[in-house]
Amino acid sequence: MAEAHQAVGFEFTVRPDGADIKLSQEVIKNIYLSGVTAWRKRAIQFKNGVLAGVYPASPSSWLIVVIAMMSTLYTRVDLSLGMIDLIKDNLPRGYMSVQTGKVLSAVLCATLLWLFLIYLLRYSLKALLSYHAWIFESHGKMSSSTKLWLCLIKMFSGRRPLLYSFQASLPRLPLPSVDDTIDRYLQSVHALLDDERYKRMETLANDFRNTSAPQLQRYLLLKSWWATNYVSDWWEEYIYLRGRSPIMVNSNFYVMVSCMGFSPPEYIQNTTWIKQTCCT
């Protein structure tokens, strides 16, 4: 009913003496406010994207670096180690004055130095966040190395982080070796299978180790060079979002597998049978 009430806010009627147009001030006000709200959300998203993109630095730090670099033009102290003169020599000539070229080269040099500091802080945070020894320490006791680690984390983390500020500073997901993955899998299924089935599974695992595993491992290694998590996007796209198999309400096939007496390999082979049995 609310949509119908809003729809009659604009009326257009054609009469013999002309057209009659009626506009509701409330509708026009609501349209204006919705547009303002939408653009305000876009501006906030853009602002948060910029702040999270340059974190742990901030746009105000860029201004500080630019001012510090501009001051070298008047104090005649070259803090850029010749970078300003190098950038000025490579700028197109004939379109700007000498003073404008100096200012522009100083701003570009300061921006490059600011970006270098951002990546330096990010990779420092990646190295620090890869430290996991604090997990194995007893409660209430903290080693000197962990205390030093906490101080460095606070030093490199910046101030007032947003939700996705540390997204670019997270360490990469380590890629396990094929042998370690297969050995761990065999250890996990050893308690679930009898001797005959375990020998069969061990044979299949060794065949996979010698045939398809090296090529797949090279693909994963290539992806891990440019992706922080080599498995998350494939899991979301090909497994989580593309699964279209229907299930019953309040059903759990994993619990039903254990109740029916199937082992994990048999569950993979009998998934279709289980679904058909549940649906019938």
GROMACS .gro file of C-alpha atoms in nm:
model
  280
    1MET     CA    1   0.000   0.000   0.000
    2ALA     CA    2   0.291   0.234   0.062
    3GLU     CA    3   0.415   0.188  -0.297
    4ALA     CA    4   0.066   0.256  -0.432
    5HIS     CA    5   0.038   0.570  -0.221
    6GLN     CA    6   0.369   0.695  -0.355
    7ALA     CA    7   0.271   0.616  -0.714
    8VAL     CA    8  -0.021   0.859  -0.709
    9GLY     CA    9   0.215   1.139  -0.615
   10PHE     CA   10   0.267   1.202  -0.987
   11GLU     CA   11  -0.046   1.239  -1.202
   12PHE     CA   12  -0.056   1.320  -1.572
   13THR     CA   13  -0.391   1.386  -1.733
   14VAL     CA   14  -0.461   1.493  -2.092
   15ARG     CA   15  -0.766   1.712  -2.136
   16PRO     CA   16  -0.917   1.893  -2.437
   17ASP     CA   17  -0.787   2.221  -2.307
   18GLY     CA   18  -0.438   2.089  -2.238
   19ALA     CA   19  -0.235   1.861  -2.012
   20ASP     CA   20  -0.273   1.860  -1.636
   21ILE     CA   21   0.029   1.760  -1.430
   22LYS     CA   22   0.014   1.718  -1.055
   23LEU     CA   23   0.322   1.663  -0.843
   24SER     CA   24   0.328   1.576  -0.478
   25GLN     CA   25   0.582   1.769  -0.276
   26GLU     CA   26   0.620   1.474  -0.039
   27VAL     CA   27   0.716   1.242  -0.326
   28ILE     CA   28   0.967   1.489  -0.465
   29LYS     CA   29   1.116   1.531  -0.118
   30ASN     CA   30   1.146   1.154  -0.069
   31ILE     CA   31   1.314   1.113  -0.409
   32TYR     CA   32   1.558   1.390  -0.324
   33LEU     CA   33   1.638   1.241   0.017
   34SER     CA   34   1.689   0.893  -0.128
   35GLY     CA   35   1.929   1.034  -0.387
   36VAL     CA   36   2.122   1.223  -0.119
   37THR     CA   37   2.142   0.908   0.095
   38ALA     CA   38   2.267   0.700  -0.197
   39TRP     CA   39   2.540   0.950  -0.289
   40ARG     CA   40   2.635   0.986   0.076
   41LYS     CA   41   2.682   0.609   0.102
   42ARG     CA   42   2.895   0.611  -0.213
   43ALA     CA   43   3.110   0.890  -0.073
   44ILE     CA   44   3.156   0.702   0.256
   45GLN     CA   45   3.245   0.382   0.070
   46PHE     CA   46   3.497   0.571  -0.144
   47LYS     CA   47   3.647   0.733   0.166
   48ASN     CA   48   3.674   0.401   0.350
   49GLY     CA   49   3.825   0.239   0.040
   50VAL     CA   50   4.094   0.508   0.023
   51LEU     CA   51   4.170   0.488   0.395
   52ALA     CA   52   4.189   0.106   0.387
   53GLY     CA   53   4.390   0.111   0.064
   54VAL     CA   54   4.671   0.326   0.202
   55TYR     CA   55   4.669   0.178   0.554
   56PRO     CA   56   4.881   0.172   0.776
   57ALA     CA   57   4.957   0.518   0.637
   58SER     CA   58   4.696   0.792   0.598
   59PRO     CA   59   4.626   1.073   0.348
   60SER     CA   60   4.744   1.326   0.605
   61SER     CA   61   5.083   1.152   0.614
   62TRP     CA   62   5.111   1.209   0.238
   63LEU     CA   63   5.063   1.582   0.298
   64ILE     CA   64   5.333   1.578   0.565
   65VAL     CA   65   5.579   1.405   0.330
   66VAL     CA   66   5.498   1.652   0.051
   67ILE     CA   67   5.552   1.951   0.281
   68ALA     CA   68   5.881   1.805   0.404
   69MET     CA   69   5.995   1.746   0.046
   70MET     CA   70   5.884   2.091  -0.066
   71SER     CA   71   6.084   2.250   0.213
   72THR     CA   72   6.403   2.108   0.062
   73LEU     CA   73   6.355   2.337  -0.239
   74TYR     CA   74   6.406   2.641  -0.019
   75THR     CA   75   6.655   2.511   0.235
   76ARG     CA   76   6.879   2.368  -0.041
   77VAL     CA   77   6.915   2.043   0.150
   78ASP     CA   78   6.857   1.753  -0.089
   79LEU     CA   79   6.681   1.487   0.117
   80SER     CA   80   6.575   1.300  -0.196
   81LEU     CA   81   6.935   1.205  -0.284
   82GLY     CA   82   6.901   1.344  -0.635
   83MET     CA   83   6.556   1.198  -0.711
   84ILE     CA   84   6.395   1.542  -0.751
   85ASP     CA   85   6.650   1.648  -1.013
   86LEU     CA   86   6.616   1.313  -1.192
   87ILE     CA   87   6.237   1.347  -1.210
   88LYS     CA   88   6.266   1.710  -1.322
   89ASP     CA   89   6.500   1.615  -1.606
   90ASN     CA   90   6.251   1.355  -1.735
   91LEU     CA   91   5.949   1.588  -1.728
   92PRO     CA   92   5.833   1.728  -2.065
   93ARG     CA   93   5.982   2.069  -2.122
   94GLY     CA   94   5.822   2.367  -2.289
   95TYR     CA   95   5.487   2.329  -2.112
   96MET     CA   96   5.580   2.462  -1.767
   97SER     CA   97   5.819   2.703  -1.605
   98VAL     CA   98   6.130   2.605  -1.413
   99GLN     CA   99   5.966   2.672  -1.076
  100THR     CA  100   5.658   2.467  -1.170
  101GLY     CA  101   5.881   2.179  -1.278
  102LYS     CA  102   6.061   2.185  -0.943
  103VAL     CA  103   5.737   2.183  -0.749
  104LEU     CA  104   5.587   1.904  -0.959
  105SER     CA  105   5.901   1.691  -0.933
  106ALA     CA  106   5.906   1.740  -0.555
  107VAL     CA  107   5.540   1.631  -0.528
  108LEU     CA  108   5.605   1.322  -0.743
  109CYS     CA  109   5.914   1.233  -0.541
  110ALA     CA  110   5.721   1.270  -0.215
  111THR     CA  111   5.439   1.051  -0.350
  112LEU     CA  112   5.683   0.779  -0.453
  113LEU     CA  113   5.852   0.794  -0.113
  114TRP     CA  114   5.511   0.776   0.059
  115LEU     CA  115   5.410   0.468  -0.144
  116PHE     CA  116   5.744   0.305  -0.064
  117LEU     CA  117   5.685   0.360   0.308
  118ILE     CA  118   5.335   0.212   0.279
  119TYR     CA  119   5.461  -0.110   0.120
  120LEU     CA  120   5.748  -0.124   0.369
  121LEU     CA  121   5.504  -0.106   0.661
  122ARG     CA  122   5.274  -0.365   0.501
  123TYR     CA  123   5.546  -0.620   0.443
  124SER     CA  124   5.678  -0.555   0.794
  125LEU     CA  125   5.330  -0.631   0.929
  126LYS     CA  126   5.313  -0.945   0.717
  127ALA     CA  127   5.639  -1.065   0.864
  128LEU     CA  128   5.526  -0.979   1.219
  129LEU     CA  129   5.185  -1.146   1.182
  130SER     CA  130   5.358  -1.467   1.074
  131TYR     CA  131   5.490  -1.508   1.429
  132HIS     CA  132   5.290  -1.783   1.605
  133ALA     CA  133   5.503  -1.868   1.907
  134TRP     CA  134   5.272  -1.671   2.137
  135ILE     CA  135   5.002  -1.937   2.088
  136PHE     CA  136   5.207  -2.204   2.263
  137GLU     CA  137   5.296  -1.995   2.568
  138SER     CA  138   5.129  -2.067   2.900
  139HIS     CA  139   4.858  -1.837   3.031
  140GLY     CA  140   4.984  -1.549   3.241
  141LYS     CA  141   5.345  -1.581   3.125
  142MET     CA  142   5.491  -1.395   2.830
  143SER     CA  143   5.839  -1.432   2.692
  144SER     CA  144   6.059  -1.139   2.603
  145SER     CA  145   6.032  -1.219   2.232
  146THR     CA  146   5.652  -1.202   2.250
  147LYS     CA  147   5.667  -0.871   2.436
  148LEU     CA  148   5.897  -0.732   2.168
  149TRP     CA  149   5.658  -0.867   1.904
  150LEU     CA  150   5.362  -0.689   2.064
  151CYS     CA  151   5.553  -0.362   2.077
  152LEU     CA  152   5.643  -0.388   1.709
  153ILE     CA  153   5.283  -0.473   1.617
  154LYS     CA  154   5.158  -0.164   1.797
  155MET     CA  155   5.429   0.044   1.632
  156PHE     CA  156   5.352  -0.067   1.275
  157SER     CA  157   4.973  -0.102   1.306
  158GLY     CA  158   4.886   0.267   1.286
  159ARG     CA  159   4.591   0.435   1.453
  160ARG     CA  160   4.214   0.376   1.429
  161PRO     CA  161   4.204   0.093   1.175
  162LEU     CA  162   3.886   0.022   0.981
  163LEU     CA  163   3.725  -0.314   0.906
  164TYR     CA  164   3.941  -0.405   0.604
  165SER     CA  165   4.249  -0.200   0.695
  166PHE     CA  166   4.470  -0.504   0.757
  167GLN     CA  167   4.348  -0.696   0.452
  168ALA     CA  168   4.659  -0.612   0.248
  169SER     CA  169   4.888  -0.677   0.546
  170LEU     CA  170   4.776  -1.033   0.619
  171PRO     CA  171   5.042  -1.299   0.557
  172ARG     CA  172   4.995  -1.535   0.267
  173LEU     CA  173   4.844  -1.876   0.326
  174PRO     CA  174   5.138  -2.120   0.317
  175LEU     CA  175   5.121  -2.389   0.051
  176PRO     CA  176   5.173  -2.735   0.205
  177SER     CA  177   5.369  -2.999   0.021
  178VAL     CA  178   5.201  -3.292  -0.154
  179ASP     CA  179   5.370  -3.551   0.066
  180ASP     CA  180   5.265  -3.376   0.384
  181THR     CA  181   4.903  -3.342   0.264
  182ILE     CA  182   4.876  -3.708   0.164
  183ASP     CA  183   5.041  -3.831   0.483
  184ARG     CA  184   4.803  -3.624   0.696
  185TYR     CA  185   4.505  -3.752   0.501
  186LEU     CA  186   4.610  -4.113   0.545
  187GLN     CA  187   4.658  -4.057   0.918
  188SER     CA  188   4.309  -3.906   0.947
  189VAL     CA  189   4.133  -4.196   0.770
  190HIS     CA  190   4.337  -4.475   0.928
  191ALA     CA  191   4.105  -4.493   1.230
  192LEU     CA  192   3.794  -4.495   1.009
  193LEU     CA  193   3.889  -4.778   0.773
  194ASP     CA  194   3.972  -5.141   0.824
  195ASP     CA  195   4.300  -5.288   0.699
  196GLU     CA  196   4.173  -5.387   0.355
  197ARG     CA  197   4.010  -5.053   0.282
  198TYR     CA  198   4.306  -4.862   0.423
  199LYS     CA  199   4.547  -5.048   0.192
  200ARG     CA  200   4.324  -4.963  -0.103
  201MET     CA  201   4.312  -4.597   0.003
  202GLU     CA  202   4.689  -4.595   0.048
  203THR     CA  203   4.733  -4.732  -0.305
  204LEU     CA  204   4.502  -4.463  -0.446
  205ALA     CA  205   4.687  -4.192  -0.253
  206ASN     CA  206   5.024  -4.307  -0.384
  207ASP     CA  207   4.890  -4.318  -0.740
  208PHE     CA  208   4.766  -3.960  -0.697
  209ARG     CA  209   5.107  -3.863  -0.556
  210ASN     CA  210   5.286  -3.994  -0.864
  211THR     CA  211   5.043  -3.884  -1.139
  212SER     CA  212   4.824  -3.576  -1.095
  213ALA     CA  213   4.960  -3.425  -0.775
  214PRO     CA  214   5.281  -3.264  -0.913
  215GLN     CA  215   5.096  -3.078  -1.187
  216LEU     CA  216   4.824  -2.956  -0.952
  217GLN     CA  217   5.088  -2.849  -0.702
  218ARG     CA  218   5.258  -2.635  -0.969
  219TYR     CA  219   4.927  -2.464  -1.044
  220LEU     CA  220   4.872  -2.388  -0.676
  221LEU     CA  221   5.228  -2.261  -0.640
  222LEU     CA  222   5.180  -2.028  -0.935
  223LYS     CA  223   4.858  -1.893  -0.787
  224SER     CA  224   5.008  -1.849  -0.440
  225TRP     CA  225   5.258  -1.601  -0.585
  226TRP     CA  226   4.990  -1.342  -0.662
  227ALA     CA  227   4.698  -1.443  -0.435
  228THR     CA  228   4.708  -1.405  -0.057
  229ASN     CA  229   4.483  -1.712  -0.020
  230TYR     CA  230   4.512  -1.966  -0.298
  231VAL     CA  231   4.196  -2.157  -0.202
  232SER     CA  232   3.934  -1.904  -0.081
  233ASP     CA  233   3.807  -1.772  -0.416
  234TRP     CA  234   3.796  -2.119  -0.575
  235TRP     CA  235   3.607  -2.252  -0.274
  236GLU     CA  236   3.350  -1.973  -0.285
  237GLU     CA  237   3.297  -1.983  -0.661
  238TYR     CA  238   3.317  -2.352  -0.754
  239ILE     CA  239   3.207  -2.527  -0.433
  240TYR     CA  240   3.006  -2.294  -0.210
  241LEU     CA  241   2.818  -2.079  -0.464
  242ARG     CA  242   2.779  -2.330  -0.749
  243GLY     CA  243   2.632  -2.609  -0.541
  244ARG     CA  244   2.273  -2.653  -0.660
  245SER     CA  245   2.194  -2.993  -0.508
  246PRO     CA  246   1.859  -2.985  -0.323
  247ILE     CA  247   1.847  -3.089   0.040
  248MET     CA  248   1.562  -3.147   0.282
  249VAL     CA  249   1.478  -2.914   0.566
  250ASN     CA  250   1.673  -2.992   0.886
  251SER     CA  251   1.882  -3.254   0.707
  252ASN     CA  252   2.247  -3.335   0.751
  253PHE     CA  253   2.402  -3.588   0.517
  254TYR     CA  254   2.723  -3.608   0.720
  255VAL     CA  255   2.534  -3.732   1.025
  256MET     CA  256   2.332  -3.973   0.812
  257VAL     CA  257   2.654  -4.121   0.672
  258SER     CA  258   2.773  -4.228   1.015
  259CYS     CA  259   2.429  -4.363   1.101
  260MET     CA  260   2.414  -4.571   0.783
  261GLY     CA  261   2.760  -4.714   0.844
  262PHE     CA  262   2.937  -4.566   0.539
  263SER     CA  263   3.303  -4.478   0.549
  264PRO     CA  264   3.421  -4.149   0.388
  265PRO     CA  265   3.524  -4.309   0.054
  266GLU     CA  266   3.193  -4.489   0.033
  267TYR     CA  267   3.013  -4.165   0.115
  268ILE     CA  268   3.168  -3.997  -0.188
  269GLN     CA  269   3.058  -4.284  -0.412
  270ASN     CA  270   2.709  -4.313  -0.263
  271THR     CA  271   2.616  -3.943  -0.238
  272THR     CA  272   2.362  -3.973  -0.519
  273TRP     CA  273   2.206  -4.282  -0.360
  274ILE     CA  274   2.174  -4.106  -0.024
  275LYS     CA  275   2.004  -3.804  -0.181
  276GLN     CA  276   1.759  -4.025  -0.370
  277THR     CA  277   1.683  -4.222  -0.053
  278CYS     CA  278   1.621  -3.904   0.147
  279CYS     CA  279   1.395  -3.753  -0.120
  280THR     CA  280   1.184  -4.067  -0.148
   0.00000   0.00000   0.00000
